[in-house]
Coordinates of C-alpha atoms in Angstrom, one line a residue:
Chain A
M1 CA 96.5 82.6 -19.7
S2 CA 93.9 83.4 -22.3
D3 CA 90.2 83.1 -21.7
A4 CA 89.3 84.0 -25.2
T5 CA 87.5 80.7 -25.8
P6 CA 85.2 78.5 -23.6
L7 CA 88.0 75.9 -23.6
A8 CA 90.4 78.3 -21.8
K9 CA 89.9 76.5 -18.4
G10 CA 91.0 73.3 -20.1
A11 CA 90.3 71.3 -23.2
A12 CA 90.6 67.7 -24.3
W13 CA 90.8 65.7 -27.5
M14 CA 89.0 62.3 -27.5
N15 CA 88.0 60.2 -30.5
G16 CA 88.7 63.1 -32.9
K17 CA 86.6 65.6 -31.0
I18 CA 87.7 68.6 -29.0
M19 CA 85.7 69.3 -25.8
P20 CA 85.9 71.2 -22.5
I21 CA 88.0 69.1 -20.1
A22 CA 85.1 68.6 -17.7
E23 CA 83.4 66.6 -20.5
A24 CA 86.4 64.3 -21.1
R25 CA 85.8 61.1 -19.2
L26 CA 87.0 57.5 -19.1
P27 CA 84.8 54.5 -18.5
V28 CA 85.1 53.2 -14.9
N29 CA 86.0 49.8 -16.3
D30 CA 88.8 51.1 -18.5
W31 CA 92.0 49.1 -17.5
G32 CA 93.8 52.5 -17.5
I33 CA 91.9 52.9 -14.3
L34 CA 91.4 49.3 -13.1
H35 CA 95.0 48.3 -13.5
S36 CA 96.6 51.7 -14.0
D37 CA 97.6 50.1 -17.3
I38 CA 98.2 53.4 -18.9
T39 CA 101.1 55.7 -19.9
Y40 CA 101.4 59.4 -20.5
D41 CA 103.6 62.3 -21.1
V42 CA 103.3 66.0 -20.4
V43 CA 104.8 68.6 -22.7
P44 CA 104.8 72.2 -21.6
V45 CA 103.6 75.0 -23.8
R46 CA 105.3 78.4 -23.2
D47 CA 104.4 81.6 -25.0
G48 CA 102.5 79.8 -27.7
A49 CA 104.9 77.0 -28.5
F50 CA 105.5 73.4 -27.4
F51 CA 109.0 73.1 -25.7
R52 CA 111.0 70.1 -27.0
L53 CA 107.9 68.4 -28.4
R54 CA 109.9 65.9 -30.4
D55 CA 111.6 64.7 -27.3
Y56 CA 108.4 64.3 -25.3
M57 CA 106.8 62.5 -28.3
E58 CA 109.7 60.1 -28.6
R59 CA 109.5 59.2 -25.0
F60 CA 105.7 58.7 -25.2
R61 CA 106.3 56.4 -28.2
A62 CA 108.9 54.4 -26.2
S63 CA 106.5 54.1 -23.3
R64 CA 103.7 52.8 -25.4
A65 CA 106.1 50.2 -27.0
S66 CA 107.2 49.1 -23.6
L67 CA 103.6 48.5 -22.4
R68 CA 102.6 47.0 -25.8
L69 CA 99.9 49.6 -26.3
D70 CA 98.8 50.1 -29.9
I71 CA 96.7 53.2 -30.1
G72 CA 96.3 53.0 -33.9
M73 CA 97.6 56.5 -34.5
D74 CA 101.0 57.6 -35.9
E75 CA 103.2 60.4 -34.7
A76 CA 101.7 62.9 -37.2
A77 CA 98.2 62.1 -36.0
I78 CA 99.2 62.5 -32.3
S79 CA 101.0 65.7 -33.0
A80 CA 98.0 67.1 -35.0
A81 CA 95.6 66.2 -32.1
L82 CA 97.9 68.1 -29.6
H83 CA 98.1 71.1 -31.9
Q84 CA 94.4 71.3 -32.7
M85 CA 93.5 71.0 -29.0
V86 CA 95.9 73.6 -27.7
A87 CA 95.0 76.0 -30.5
A88 CA 91.3 75.6 -29.8
S89 CA 91.9 76.2 -26.1
G90 CA 93.7 79.5 -26.8
L91 CA 96.1 78.6 -24.0
R92 CA 99.5 80.1 -24.7
D93 CA 101.0 78.7 -21.4
S94 CA 99.8 75.2 -20.8
Y95 CA 100.3 71.8 -19.2
V96 CA 99.5 69.4 -22.0
A97 CA 99.0 65.7 -21.3
M98 CA 99.0 62.9 -23.9
V99 CA 97.7 59.6 -22.7
A100 CA 97.6 56.0 -24.0
S101 CA 95.3 53.5 -22.1
R102 CA 94.7 49.8 -22.3
G103 CA 91.0 50.5 -22.6
V104 CA 88.0 48.3 -22.0
P105 CA 87.9 44.6 -22.7
L106 CA 86.7 43.7 -26.2
I107 CA 85.6 40.3 -24.9
P108 CA 83.3 40.7 -21.8
G109 CA 84.9 39.1 -18.7
T110 CA 88.4 38.6 -20.3
R111 CA 91.4 39.0 -18.1
D112 CA 93.8 39.1 -21.0
P113 CA 95.5 42.4 -21.6
R114 CA 95.9 41.6 -25.3
E115 CA 92.1 41.7 -25.6
C116 CA 91.4 45.3 -24.8
G117 CA 90.7 48.4 -27.0
N118 CA 93.8 50.5 -26.6
H119 CA 93.2 54.2 -27.1
F120 CA 94.7 57.7 -27.1
Y121 CA 93.5 61.0 -25.7
C122 CA 95.0 64.2 -24.7
W123 CA 94.1 67.2 -22.5
C124 CA 95.4 70.6 -21.6
V125 CA 95.0 73.1 -18.7
P126 CA 96.6 76.4 -17.9
Y127 CA 100.3 75.9 -17.0
I128 CA 100.8 74.1 -13.7
Y129 CA 103.8 75.0 -11.6
L130 CA 105.3 72.4 -9.3
M131 CA 105.9 75.4 -7.0
R132 CA 104.3 78.7 -8.0
P133 CA 106.6 81.6 -9.0
E134 CA 105.3 83.8 -6.2
M135 CA 106.2 81.2 -3.5
P136 CA 108.9 82.7 -1.2
P137 CA 112.3 80.9 -1.0
Q138 CA 111.7 79.7 2.6
A139 CA 108.5 77.8 1.5
R140 CA 110.5 75.8 -1.1
T141 CA 111.0 72.8 1.1
A142 CA 111.2 69.0 0.7
W143 CA 110.8 66.2 3.1
I144 CA 112.7 62.9 2.8
A145 CA 110.0 60.2 3.0
K146 CA 110.5 57.9 6.1
S147 CA 107.5 55.6 5.8
V148 CA 107.9 54.6 2.1
T149 CA 110.6 53.9 -0.5
R150 CA 110.3 54.4 -4.2
I151 CA 108.7 51.5 -6.1
P152 CA 111.8 49.6 -7.4
E153 CA 112.7 49.3 -11.1
T154 CA 112.4 45.5 -10.7
S155 CA 108.6 46.0 -10.2
V156 CA 107.7 49.0 -12.3
D157 CA 110.0 50.7 -14.8
P158 CA 110.2 54.4 -13.8
R159 CA 111.4 55.3 -17.3
V160 CA 107.9 54.4 -18.6
K161 CA 106.0 57.4 -17.3
N162 CA 103.2 56.0 -15.2
Y163 CA 100.5 56.8 -12.7
H164 CA 101.7 54.4 -10.0
W165 CA 101.9 57.2 -7.4
G166 CA 100.9 55.3 -4.2
D167 CA 104.4 55.7 -2.8
F168 CA 104.5 59.4 -3.8
T169 CA 101.1 60.1 -2.3
A170 CA 102.0 58.4 1.0
G171 CA 105.2 60.5 1.0
L172 CA 103.3 63.7 0.3
F173 CA 100.9 63.2 3.2
E174 CA 104.0 62.6 5.4
A175 CA 105.6 65.8 4.1
K176 CA 102.4 67.9 4.6
D177 CA 102.0 66.5 8.1
N178 CA 105.5 67.7 8.9
G179 CA 105.0 71.1 7.3
Y180 CA 106.9 70.6 4.1
E181 CA 105.9 71.5 0.6
T182 CA 106.9 68.3 -1.3
V183 CA 108.6 64.9 -0.8
I184 CA 111.7 63.1 -2.1
L185 CA 111.8 59.3 -2.0
L186 CA 114.8 57.1 -1.4
D187 CA 115.4 53.6 -2.8
A188 CA 115.9 50.5 -0.6
D189 CA 119.6 51.3 -0.4
G190 CA 119.1 54.9 0.9
N191 CA 119.9 56.6 -2.4
V192 CA 117.9 59.6 -3.6
T193 CA 115.5 58.7 -6.5
E194 CA 112.8 61.3 -7.4
G195 CA 109.6 63.0 -6.2
P196 CA 106.1 63.4 -7.4
G197 CA 106.6 65.0 -10.8
F198 CA 110.2 65.9 -10.6
N199 CA 113.9 64.8 -10.8
V200 CA 116.4 65.8 -8.2
F201 CA 119.9 67.4 -8.5
A202 CA 122.7 68.1 -6.1
F203 CA 125.5 70.7 -6.9
S204 CA 128.8 70.6 -5.1
G205 CA 132.0 72.3 -6.2
N206 CA 131.7 72.2 -10.0
R207 CA 129.9 68.9 -10.0
L208 CA 126.2 68.4 -10.7
I209 CA 124.9 65.0 -9.7
T210 CA 121.6 63.3 -10.5
P211 CA 120.5 59.7 -9.8
D212 CA 121.0 57.1 -12.6
A213 CA 118.3 54.7 -11.4
G214 CA 114.9 54.5 -9.7
A215 CA 113.7 57.6 -11.5
L216 CA 112.1 58.9 -14.7
E217 CA 114.6 60.1 -17.3
G218 CA 112.8 63.4 -17.4
I219 CA 113.0 65.7 -20.5
S220 CA 113.5 68.6 -18.1
R221 CA 116.3 66.6 -16.4
R222 CA 117.8 66.2 -19.9
T223 CA 117.6 70.0 -20.4
V224 CA 119.3 70.6 -17.0
I225 CA 122.1 68.1 -17.9
E226 CA 122.6 69.9 -21.3
M227 CA 122.5 73.3 -19.7
A228 CA 125.0 72.3 -17.0
R229 CA 127.4 71.0 -19.6
S230 CA 127.0 74.3 -21.6
H231 CA 127.9 76.1 -18.3
G232 CA 131.1 74.0 -18.0
M233 CA 129.9 71.9 -15.1
D234 CA 130.9 68.3 -14.6
V235 CA 127.7 66.2 -14.7
E236 CA 127.7 62.9 -12.9
I237 CA 124.8 60.5 -13.4
R238 CA 125.1 57.9 -10.7
P239 CA 123.7 56.7 -7.4
L240 CA 123.3 59.7 -5.1
P241 CA 123.4 58.6 -1.4
L242 CA 121.2 60.7 0.9
A243 CA 124.2 61.8 3.1
E244 CA 126.0 63.2 0.0
F245 CA 122.8 64.9 -1.1
M246 CA 122.4 66.6 2.2
E247 CA 126.0 67.9 2.2
A248 CA 125.6 69.5 -1.3
D249 CA 126.2 73.2 -1.8
E250 CA 122.8 73.6 -3.6
V251 CA 119.9 71.2 -4.4
F252 CA 117.1 71.7 -6.9
L253 CA 114.4 69.9 -8.8
S254 CA 113.6 69.7 -12.5
T255 CA 110.1 69.5 -13.8
S256 CA 108.1 70.3 -16.9
G257 CA 106.0 72.3 -14.3
G258 CA 108.3 75.2 -14.0
G259 CA 111.8 74.0 -15.2
V260 CA 114.4 74.4 -12.4
M261 CA 112.8 74.6 -8.9
P262 CA 115.2 75.5 -6.0
L263 CA 115.0 73.9 -2.6
T264 CA 116.1 75.9 0.3
R265 CA 115.4 73.3 3.0
V266 CA 115.3 69.4 3.1
D267 CA 114.3 68.0 6.4
D268 CA 116.4 70.0 9.0
R269 CA 119.1 71.0 6.5
I270 CA 118.9 74.6 5.3
F271 CA 120.8 75.3 2.0
S272 CA 122.4 78.6 0.9
N273 CA 121.3 80.2 4.2
G274 CA 117.7 79.8 3.2
G275 CA 118.1 81.7 0.0
I276 CA 118.3 80.5 -3.6
G277 CA 121.8 79.6 -4.5
P278 CA 123.7 81.2 -7.5
V279 CA 124.0 78.0 -9.5
T280 CA 120.3 77.2 -9.1
T281 CA 119.4 80.8 -10.1
A282 CA 121.6 80.6 -13.2
M283 CA 120.1 77.3 -14.2
H284 CA 116.6 78.6 -13.7
E285 CA 117.2 81.6 -15.9
T286 CA 118.9 79.5 -18.6
Y287 CA 115.9 77.2 -18.6
W288 CA 113.5 80.0 -19.3
R289 CA 115.8 81.4 -22.0
W290 CA 116.0 78.0 -23.7
T291 CA 112.1 77.9 -23.8
Q292 CA 112.4 80.9 -26.1
D293 CA 115.0 79.3 -28.4
P294 CA 113.5 78.4 -31.8
V295 CA 115.6 75.2 -31.8
Y296 CA 113.4 73.8 -29.1
R297 CA 110.1 75.5 -30.0
T298 CA 107.3 74.1 -32.1
E299 CA 105.0 77.1 -32.7
I300 CA 101.2 76.6 -32.4
E301 CA 99.0 78.2 -35.0
Y302 CA 96.2 79.6 -32.9
D303 CA 94.5 81.0 -36.0
A304 CA 93.9 77.5 -37.3
K305 CA 90.2 76.7 -37.3
P306 CA 89.4 73.9 -34.9
P307 CA 87.6 71.0 -36.5
A308 CA 83.8 71.2 -36.4
Chain B
M1 CA 72.7 35.9 -15.7
S2 CA 69.5 37.8 -16.1
D3 CA 68.8 40.2 -18.9
A4 CA 65.4 41.3 -17.6
T5 CA 66.5 44.9 -17.4
P6 CA 68.5 47.2 -19.7
L7 CA 71.2 47.3 -16.9
A8 CA 71.8 43.5 -17.1
K9 CA 75.1 44.0 -19.0
G10 CA 76.3 46.1 -16.1
A11 CA 75.2 49.0 -14.0
A12 CA 76.8 51.7 -12.0
W13 CA 75.9 54.0 -9.1
M14 CA 77.4 57.5 -9.2
N15 CA 76.3 60.6 -7.3
G16 CA 73.1 58.9 -6.2
K17 CA 72.1 57.9 -9.7
I18 CA 71.9 54.4 -11.2
M19 CA 73.0 54.1 -14.9
P20 CA 74.2 51.6 -17.5
I21 CA 77.9 50.9 -16.8
A22 CA 78.8 52.3 -20.2
E23 CA 77.6 55.7 -19.0
A24 CA 79.6 55.6 -15.8
R25 CA 82.8 57.7 -16.4
L26 CA 85.5 59.4 -14.4
P27 CA 87.0 62.8 -15.4
V28 CA 90.4 62.3 -17.1
N29 CA 92.0 64.6 -14.5
D30 CA 90.6 62.7 -11.4
W31 CA 93.6 61.7 -9.3
G32 CA 92.1 58.2 -9.1
I33 CA 93.5 58.0 -12.7
L34 CA 96.4 60.5 -12.6
H35 CA 98.0 59.1 -9.5
S36 CA 96.1 55.8 -9.2
D37 CA 95.1 57.5 -5.9
I38 CA 92.1 55.2 -5.4
T39 CA 91.0 52.1 -3.5
Y40 CA 88.4 49.5 -4.2
D41 CA 86.9 46.3 -3.1
V42 CA 85.0 43.6 -5.0
V43 CA 82.2 41.6 -3.3
P44 CA 80.7 38.7 -5.2
V45 CA 77.0 38.2 -5.6
R46 CA 75.9 34.5 -5.8
D47 CA 72.3 33.4 -6.4
G48 CA 70.9 36.8 -5.4
A49 CA 72.9 37.5 -2.3
F50 CA 76.2 39.2 -1.4
F51 CA 78.8 36.8 0.0
R52 CA 80.5 38.0 3.2
L53 CA 79.4 41.6 2.5
R54 CA 80.3 42.8 6.0
D55 CA 83.9 41.5 5.6
Y56 CA 84.4 43.3 2.2
M57 CA 82.8 46.5 3.6
E58 CA 85.1 46.4 6.6
R59 CA 88.2 46.0 4.4
F60 CA 87.0 48.8 2.1
R61 CA 86.6 51.1 5.2
A62 CA 90.1 50.2 6.4
S63 CA 91.5 50.9 2.9
R64 CA 89.9 54.3 2.8
A65 CA 91.2 55.2 6.2
S66 CA 94.7 54.2 5.2
L67 CA 94.6 56.4 2.2
R68 CA 92.9 59.2 4.1
L69 CA 90.0 59.3 1.7
D70 CA 86.8 60.8 3.0
I71 CA 83.9 60.0 0.7
G72 CA 81.2 61.6 3.0
M73 CA 79.1 58.4 3.1
D74 CA 78.6 56.1 6.0
E75 CA 78.5 52.3 5.9
A76 CA 74.7 52.2 5.6
A77 CA 74.7 54.6 2.7
I78 CA 77.4 52.6 0.9
S79 CA 75.5 49.4 1.5
A80 CA 72.3 51.0 0.3
A81 CA 74.0 52.1 -3.0
L82 CA 75.3 48.5 -3.6
H83 CA 71.9 47.0 -2.9
Q84 CA 70.0 49.4 -5.1
M85 CA 72.4 49.1 -7.9
V86 CA 72.5 45.3 -8.0
A87 CA 68.7 45.1 -7.6
A88 CA 68.2 47.5 -10.5
S89 CA 70.6 45.4 -12.7
G90 CA 68.7 42.2 -12.0
L91 CA 72.0 40.4 -11.8
R92 CA 71.8 37.4 -9.5
D93 CA 75.5 36.4 -10.0
S94 CA 77.6 39.5 -10.2
Y95 CA 81.1 41.0 -9.8
V96 CA 80.4 44.1 -7.7
A97 CA 83.0 46.8 -7.3
M98 CA 83.0 49.6 -4.8
V99 CA 85.5 52.4 -5.3
A100 CA 86.7 55.5 -3.5
S101 CA 88.8 58.0 -5.4
R102 CA 90.8 61.1 -4.5
G103 CA 88.8 63.0 -7.1
V104 CA 89.6 66.3 -8.9
P105 CA 91.4 69.2 -7.3
L106 CA 89.1 71.7 -5.6
I107 CA 91.7 74.4 -6.1
P108 CA 92.9 74.5 -9.8
G109 CA 96.6 73.7 -10.2
T110 CA 97.0 72.3 -6.6
R111 CA 99.4 69.4 -6.1
D112 CA 98.1 68.8 -2.5
P113 CA 96.2 65.5 -2.0
R114 CA 94.3 67.2 0.8
E115 CA 92.6 69.6 -1.6
C116 CA 90.7 67.2 -3.8
G117 CA 87.0 66.2 -3.8
N118 CA 87.0 62.5 -2.7
H119 CA 84.1 60.5 -4.0
F120 CA 82.5 57.1 -4.0
Y121 CA 81.0 55.1 -6.8
C122 CA 80.2 51.4 -7.5
W123 CA 79.5 49.2 -10.5
C124 CA 78.5 45.7 -11.2
V125 CA 78.8 43.3 -14.2
P126 CA 77.9 39.7 -14.7
Y127 CA 80.0 37.4 -12.5
I128 CA 83.6 37.2 -13.7
Y129 CA 85.6 34.0 -13.2
L130 CA 89.4 34.2 -12.9
M131 CA 89.2 31.0 -14.9
R132 CA 85.9 30.0 -16.4
P133 CA 84.2 26.8 -15.1
E134 CA 84.4 25.1 -18.5
M135 CA 88.2 25.6 -18.7
P136 CA 89.8 22.1 -18.8
P137 CA 92.2 21.1 -16.1
Q138 CA 95.3 21.2 -18.4
A139 CA 94.6 24.9 -19.2
R140 CA 94.7 25.9 -15.6
T141 CA 98.4 27.0 -15.7
A142 CA 100.5 29.7 -14.0
W143 CA 103.8 31.1 -14.9
I144 CA 106.3 32.4 -12.4
A145 CA 107.3 35.9 -13.5
K146 CA 110.9 36.2 -14.4
S147 CA 111.2 39.9 -15.5
V148 CA 109.3 41.5 -12.5
T149 CA 109.0 41.1 -8.8
R150 CA 105.9 42.2 -6.8
I151 CA 105.8 45.9 -5.7
P152 CA 107.2 45.6 -2.1
E153 CA 105.2 46.5 0.9
T154 CA 107.7 49.3 1.7
S155 CA 106.5 51.1 -1.4
V156 CA 102.8 50.3 -1.7
D157 CA 100.8 48.4 1.0
P158 CA 99.2 45.4 -0.7
R159 CA 96.6 45.1 2.1
V160 CA 95.0 48.3 0.8
K161 CA 93.4 47.0 -2.3
N162 CA 94.8 49.0 -5.2
Y163 CA 95.1 49.4 -8.9
H164 CA 98.9 49.5 -9.1
W165 CA 99.0 46.5 -11.5
G166 CA 102.1 47.4 -13.6
D167 CA 104.0 44.5 -12.2
F168 CA 101.0 42.1 -12.7
T169 CA 100.5 43.3 -16.3
A170 CA 104.1 42.9 -17.2
G171 CA 104.0 39.4 -15.7
L172 CA 100.8 38.6 -17.5
F173 CA 102.3 39.4 -20.9
E174 CA 105.3 37.2 -20.0
A175 CA 102.9 34.4 -19.0
K176 CA 100.8 34.7 -22.2
D177 CA 104.0 34.9 -24.4
N178 CA 105.0 31.5 -22.8
G179 CA 101.6 30.0 -23.3
Y180 CA 100.4 30.1 -19.7
E181 CA 97.0 31.3 -18.4
T182 CA 98.1 33.5 -15.5
V183 CA 101.1 34.6 -13.5
I184 CA 102.4 34.5 -10.0
L185 CA 104.9 37.1 -8.7
L186 CA 107.8 36.5 -6.3
D187 CA 109.2 39.1 -3.9
A188 CA 112.8 40.2 -4.0
D189 CA 113.8 37.2 -1.7
G190 CA 112.2 34.7 -4.0
N191 CA 109.1 34.0 -2.0
V192 CA 105.7 33.5 -3.6
T193 CA 103.4 36.6 -3.1
E194 CA 100.2 36.7 -5.2
G195 CA 99.0 37.2 -8.8
P196 CA 96.6 39.5 -10.6
G197 CA 93.4 39.1 -8.6
F198 CA 94.2 36.1 -6.4
N199 CA 96.0 34.7 -3.4
V200 CA 98.2 31.6 -3.6
F201 CA 98.1 28.4 -1.5
A202 CA 100.3 25.2 -1.3
F203 CA 99.1 22.0 0.3
S204 CA 101.6 19.4 1.4
G205 CA 100.9 16.5 3.8
N206 CA 98.2 18.0 6.1
R207 CA 99.6 21.5 5.9
L208 CA 98.1 24.4 3.9
I209 CA 100.6 27.3 3.5
T210 CA 99.9 30.8 2.2
P211 CA 102.2 33.8 2.2
D212 CA 102.1 36.2 5.2
A213 CA 103.5 39.2 3.3
G214 CA 103.6 41.0 -0.1
A215 CA 100.0 40.1 -0.8
L216 CA 96.4 41.3 -0.3
E217 CA 94.7 39.7 2.8
G218 CA 91.9 38.5 0.5
I219 CA 88.4 37.7 1.9
S220 CA 88.5 34.6 -0.3
R221 CA 91.9 33.8 1.3
R222 CA 90.2 34.2 4.7
T223 CA 87.4 31.8 3.6
V224 CA 90.0 29.2 2.5
I225 CA 91.8 29.5 5.8
E226 CA 88.6 29.0 7.7
M227 CA 87.5 26.1 5.5
A228 CA 90.9 24.4 5.9
R229 CA 90.7 24.7 9.7
S230 CA 87.2 23.3 9.6
H231 CA 88.6 20.4 7.5
G232 CA 91.2 19.8 10.2
M233 CA 94.2 21.0 8.2
D234 CA 97.2 22.8 9.7
V235 CA 97.3 26.3 8.3
E236 CA 100.6 28.1 8.1
I237 CA 100.7 31.8 7.2
R238 CA 104.4 32.5 6.6
P239 CA 106.9 33.1 3.9
L240 CA 106.5 30.5 1.1
P241 CA 109.8 30.0 -0.9
L242 CA 109.3 29.2 -4.5
A243 CA 111.2 25.8 -4.2
E244 CA 108.8 24.7 -1.4
F245 CA 105.8 25.9 -3.5
M246 CA 106.9 23.8 -6.5
E247 CA 107.3 20.7 -4.3
A248 CA 103.8 20.9 -2.9
D249 CA 101.3 18.1 -3.4
E250 CA 98.7 20.5 -4.7
V251 CA 98.6 24.3 -5.4
F252 CA 95.6 26.5 -5.9
L253 CA 94.4 30.1 -6.0
S254 CA 91.7 31.9 -4.1
T255 CA 89.7 34.8 -5.6
S256 CA 86.3 36.4 -5.4
G257 CA 86.2 35.6 -9.1
G258 CA 85.3 31.9 -8.6
G259 CA 86.5 30.9 -5.1
V260 CA 89.0 28.1 -5.2
M261 CA 90.9 27.8 -8.5
P262 CA 93.1 24.8 -9.1
L263 CA 96.4 25.0 -10.9
T264 CA 97.6 21.8 -12.7
R265 CA 100.9 23.3 -13.9
V266 CA 103.3 26.0 -12.8
D267 CA 106.2 26.5 -15.2
D268 CA 107.4 23.0 -16.0
R269 CA 106.0 21.4 -12.9
I270 CA 102.8 19.4 -13.4
F271 CA 100.8 18.8 -10.2
S272 CA 98.5 15.8 -9.5
N273 CA 99.4 14.2 -12.9
G274 CA 97.7 17.1 -14.6
G275 CA 94.4 16.6 -12.9
I276 CA 92.7 18.5 -10.1
G277 CA 93.9 17.2 -6.7
P278 CA 91.5 15.8 -4.0
V279 CA 92.2 18.6 -1.5
T280 CA 91.6 21.4 -4.1
T281 CA 88.4 19.6 -5.2
A282 CA 87.2 19.4 -1.6
M283 CA 88.0 23.1 -1.0
H284 CA 86.3 24.2 -4.2
E285 CA 83.1 22.3 -3.3
T286 CA 83.1 23.7 0.3
Y287 CA 83.5 27.2 -1.0
W288 CA 80.4 27.0 -3.2
R289 CA 78.5 25.4 -0.3
W290 CA 79.5 28.2 2.0
T291 CA 78.2 30.8 -0.5
Q292 CA 74.8 29.2 0.1
D293 CA 75.1 29.5 3.9
P294 CA 72.8 32.1 5.4
V295 CA 75.5 33.1 7.9
Y296 CA 77.5 34.6 5.0
R297 CA 74.7 35.7 2.8
T298 CA 73.1 39.2 2.6
E299 CA 70.0 38.7 0.4
I300 CA 69.2 41.3 -2.2
E301 CA 65.6 42.5 -2.6
Y302 CA 65.2 42.5 -6.3
D303 CA 61.6 43.7 -6.0
A304 CA 62.7 46.9 -4.4
K305 CA 62.0 49.8 -6.7
P306 CA 65.1 51.5 -7.9
P307 CA 65.2 55.3 -7.1
A308 CA 63.8 57.6 -9.8

């Protein structure tokens, strides 16, 4: 992480202005807060380049369309805001969030979501790992939530990246109370879905399985699927019952906060004798190699002058 | 509405200071936004007094306990903040929101909800009606959502008042697209639950029925139940299948945004020949009479000097 600029702890872009993240604030009556009527995406920056920027931008566009949010900016303008902000921050490894919110009512007292001032903003901070690289293998644990199930697709579409994390937060407290690092949620049928900020994978034999429903279609998940196929694995995207998940050879998570994250323990089940399995290790290394591949990189021009 | 002070369009209390609502803002990386990890309550002010303040405060306390939010303020301090703010605004009829949020991480990069700076704030605006008093009976319509079901209790507890409104918002767009004013959501079994900002009631014969699950236990709902009993009705709190709801003599909503709100049409079903039924009218009038009852009123001292 660079601290060459006063924005190195975090920067934001709002209404065309770049500012320290601590100054970027939303009105308390923005429906992005009041109704969590908001969508976002997070693109990682590694070694001075966005990774798979076009893929994240395309999902963000689809999410806005699904929620009928019109932010009045085209893709080029969004991309320019992201570039200018990260360049101004000086951050060469960064967690970059782009957000579209319903905004505040344009007619006082209205309860109609069509009558609000939709808007865009973005912010970036030093790269956040789902689990820090220095975390020892035995600490990489997940708890299967017992008190909550994942919000079903029939209520909130998990493919539209959203801040409806009440189920995740309840699950996280349960995990922490039981001494686990993170949490995985099941659906009402007992199938594995996802966790707070990650997709879930099980590897058995030569088969890599990830849930087809109840979860975000993560860009990191897509990267894992592509890597697995390039490694000659059979990829199965389908319901993943908990019992099958617990019997896998290896299990891991995918996230834009660190790529491939091994799990060595889920509830009482210890995987790979408590170490990181060979497939997970290979996928982890491939992920980092791909972040260096020009095909996926959009370089940031840090010399570009930030706007006045 | 009074506009005797510059705060008359809305005021907020944050960190001990009272300010115009437009200046009250949350950091974009507050988990109240990022994870909708936040709870709130809304107490109405009518004719210069809070209505049932103790009941709203008690629910707000229970919601904070459920989410394990510690805002570092006791009930007296919260009540004082509410009083000072409304007094400073000069608003004698007001929508008053009290909010507790997870806050920003105290440790940069943490993903642990125990490591955030929980905080309280409140804000008030001129009284908001779910449906404005001048709205004609035939405009008081509700649509039964077809594309979404209510987030189930097994995922997010509806008794902890929350901003997880993705299902409501999707339903509202569906309602507006079909020319209806608001929306009612069903659960996965086809029972009536609630809508955006209100509970639902059906009256048939001498029986008043309201759902027992999948919905907030509204304070206005409680008022309706108490009023119904005082009118000698049989109150049944139990699952309310859609078919039974649609066959009721009268249906209405309860909300702190106007008390008892009649519905004259739900989908294709017209109630009371398109007028407002006698029971709904009686309940509506009783609600407004109760707001004048000293038993339920906590008077606001508007002459009190706001803090410097």
